[in-house]
PDB file of C-alpha atoms in Angstrom:
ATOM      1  CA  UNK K1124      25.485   5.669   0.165  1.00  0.00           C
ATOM      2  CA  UNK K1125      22.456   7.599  -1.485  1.00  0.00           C
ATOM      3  CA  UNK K1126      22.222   7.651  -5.553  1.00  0.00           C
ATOM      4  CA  UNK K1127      19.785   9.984  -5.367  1.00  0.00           C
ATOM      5  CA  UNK K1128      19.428  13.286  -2.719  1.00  0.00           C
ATOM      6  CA  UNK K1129      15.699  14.309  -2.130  1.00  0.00           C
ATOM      7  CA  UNK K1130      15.832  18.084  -2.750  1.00  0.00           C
ATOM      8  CA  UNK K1131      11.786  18.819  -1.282  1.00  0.00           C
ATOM      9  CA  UNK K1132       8.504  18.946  -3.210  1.00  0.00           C
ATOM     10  CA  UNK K1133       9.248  15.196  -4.829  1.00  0.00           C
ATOM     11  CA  UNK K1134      11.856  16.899  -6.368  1.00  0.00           C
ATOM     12  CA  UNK K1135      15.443  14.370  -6.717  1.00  0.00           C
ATOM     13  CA  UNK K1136      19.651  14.900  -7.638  1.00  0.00           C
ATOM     14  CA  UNK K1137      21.843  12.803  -8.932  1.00  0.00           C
ATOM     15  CA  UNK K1138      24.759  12.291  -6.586  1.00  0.00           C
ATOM     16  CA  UNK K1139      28.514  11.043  -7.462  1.00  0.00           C
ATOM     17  CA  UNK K1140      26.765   7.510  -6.406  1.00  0.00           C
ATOM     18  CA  UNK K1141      24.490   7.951  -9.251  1.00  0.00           C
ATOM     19  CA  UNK K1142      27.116   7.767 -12.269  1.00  0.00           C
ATOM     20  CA  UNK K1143      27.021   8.994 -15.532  1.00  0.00           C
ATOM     21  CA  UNK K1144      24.103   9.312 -16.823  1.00  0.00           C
ATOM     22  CA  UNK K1145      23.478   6.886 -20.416  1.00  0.00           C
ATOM     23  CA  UNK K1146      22.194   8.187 -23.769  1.00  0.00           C
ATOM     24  CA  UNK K1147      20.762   6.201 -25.980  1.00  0.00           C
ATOM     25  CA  UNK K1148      17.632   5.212 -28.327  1.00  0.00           C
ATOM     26  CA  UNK K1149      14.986   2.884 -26.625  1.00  0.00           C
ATOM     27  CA  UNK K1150      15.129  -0.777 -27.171  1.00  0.00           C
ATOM     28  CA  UNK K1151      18.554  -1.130 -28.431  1.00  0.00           C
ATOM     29  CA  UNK K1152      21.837  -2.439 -26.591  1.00  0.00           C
ATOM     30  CA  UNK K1153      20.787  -2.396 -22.869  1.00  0.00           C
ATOM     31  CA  UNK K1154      18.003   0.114 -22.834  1.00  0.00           C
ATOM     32  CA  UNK K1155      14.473  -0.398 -22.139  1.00  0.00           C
ATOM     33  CA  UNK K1156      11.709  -0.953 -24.899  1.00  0.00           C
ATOM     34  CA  UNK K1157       8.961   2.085 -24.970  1.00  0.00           C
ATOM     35  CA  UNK K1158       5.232   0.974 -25.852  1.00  0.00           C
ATOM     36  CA  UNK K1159       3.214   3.220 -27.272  1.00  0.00           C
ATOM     37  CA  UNK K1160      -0.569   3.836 -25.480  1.00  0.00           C
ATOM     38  CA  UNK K1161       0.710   1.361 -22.752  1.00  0.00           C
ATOM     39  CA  UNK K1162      -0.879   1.991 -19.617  1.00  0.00           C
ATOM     40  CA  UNK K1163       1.301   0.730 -16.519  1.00  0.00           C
ATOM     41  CA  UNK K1164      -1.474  -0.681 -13.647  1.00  0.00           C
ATOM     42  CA  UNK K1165      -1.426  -2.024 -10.185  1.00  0.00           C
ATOM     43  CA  UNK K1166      -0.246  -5.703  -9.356  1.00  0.00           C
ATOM     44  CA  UNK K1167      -3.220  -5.926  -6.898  1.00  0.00           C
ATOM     45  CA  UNK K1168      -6.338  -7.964  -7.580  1.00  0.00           C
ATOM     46  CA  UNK K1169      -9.572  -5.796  -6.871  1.00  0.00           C
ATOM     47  CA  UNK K1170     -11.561  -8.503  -6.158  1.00  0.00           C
ATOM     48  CA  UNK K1171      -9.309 -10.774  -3.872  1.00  0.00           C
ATOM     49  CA  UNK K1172      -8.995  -7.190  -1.862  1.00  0.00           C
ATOM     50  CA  UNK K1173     -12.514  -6.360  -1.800  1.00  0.00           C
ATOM     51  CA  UNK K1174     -13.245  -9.598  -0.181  1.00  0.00           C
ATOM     52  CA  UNK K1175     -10.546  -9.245   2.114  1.00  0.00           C
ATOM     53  CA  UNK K1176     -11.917  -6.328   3.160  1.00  0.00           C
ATOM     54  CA  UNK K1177     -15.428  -7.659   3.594  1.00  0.00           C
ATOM     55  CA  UNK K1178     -13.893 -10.726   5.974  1.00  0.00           C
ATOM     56  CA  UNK K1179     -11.854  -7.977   8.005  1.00  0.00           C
ATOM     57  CA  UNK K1180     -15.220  -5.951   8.450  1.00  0.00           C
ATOM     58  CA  UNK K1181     -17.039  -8.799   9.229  1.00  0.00           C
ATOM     59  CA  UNK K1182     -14.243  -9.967  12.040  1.00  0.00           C
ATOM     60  CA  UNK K1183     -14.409  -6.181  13.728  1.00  0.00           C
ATOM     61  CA  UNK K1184     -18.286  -6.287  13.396  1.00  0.00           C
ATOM     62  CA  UNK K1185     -18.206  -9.496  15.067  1.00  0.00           C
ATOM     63  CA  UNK K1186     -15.576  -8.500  17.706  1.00  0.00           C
ATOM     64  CA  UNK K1187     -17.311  -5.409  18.412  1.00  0.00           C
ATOM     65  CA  UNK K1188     -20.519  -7.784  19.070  1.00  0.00           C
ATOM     66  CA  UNK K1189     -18.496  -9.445  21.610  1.00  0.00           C
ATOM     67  CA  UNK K1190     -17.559  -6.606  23.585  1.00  0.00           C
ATOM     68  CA  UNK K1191     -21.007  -5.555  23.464  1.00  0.00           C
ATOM     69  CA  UNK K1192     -22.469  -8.569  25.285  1.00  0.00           C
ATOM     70  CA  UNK K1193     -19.556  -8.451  27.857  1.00  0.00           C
ATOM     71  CA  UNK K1194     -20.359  -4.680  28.737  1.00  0.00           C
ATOM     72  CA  UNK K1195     -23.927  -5.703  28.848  1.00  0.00           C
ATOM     73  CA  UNK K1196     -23.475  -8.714  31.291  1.00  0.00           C
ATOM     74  CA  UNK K1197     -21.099  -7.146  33.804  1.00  0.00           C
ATOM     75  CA  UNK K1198     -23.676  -4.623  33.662  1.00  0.00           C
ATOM     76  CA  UNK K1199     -26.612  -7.123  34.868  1.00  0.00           C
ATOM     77  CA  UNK K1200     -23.908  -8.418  37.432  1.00  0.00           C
ATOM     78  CA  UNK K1201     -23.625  -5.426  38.816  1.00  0.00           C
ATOM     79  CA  UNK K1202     -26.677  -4.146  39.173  1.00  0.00           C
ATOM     80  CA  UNK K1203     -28.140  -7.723  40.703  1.00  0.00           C
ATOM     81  CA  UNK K1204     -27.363  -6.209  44.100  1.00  0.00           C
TER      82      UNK K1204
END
């Protein structure tokens, strides 16, 4: 069942799913509570994130290492002929 149909462009419908749409004033009965200058922001922590990012570098920097060496001793093995 879809509530809302995607039209194109980011552009949305209401459907029969959706209901009827509610009027009222903000922060009474059931609706939501508007705050002025509020500023809604990301759940992520930058700096938990940036040193995730720095631990995943460092694991393909190290892996990359790794298949460095192996390249470079198969190619001593095969040129001890």
């Amino acid at each position: 069942m879809k509530v809302w149909l995607l039209q194109g462009d980011n552009v949305w419908a209401a459907t029969q799913a959706s209901g009827v749409a509610l009027l009222g004033t903000a922060g009474t009965g059931n609706f939501g509570k508007l705050t002025n200058g509020a500023l809604e922001s990301s759940n992520v922590d930058l700096s938990k994130e940036l040193v995730n990012m720095i631990v995943a570098q460092r694991n393909y920097q190290s892996n990359a290492q790794t298949i460095k060496t192996q390249d470079q001793i198969l190619n001593t093995l095969v040129n001890l002929r």
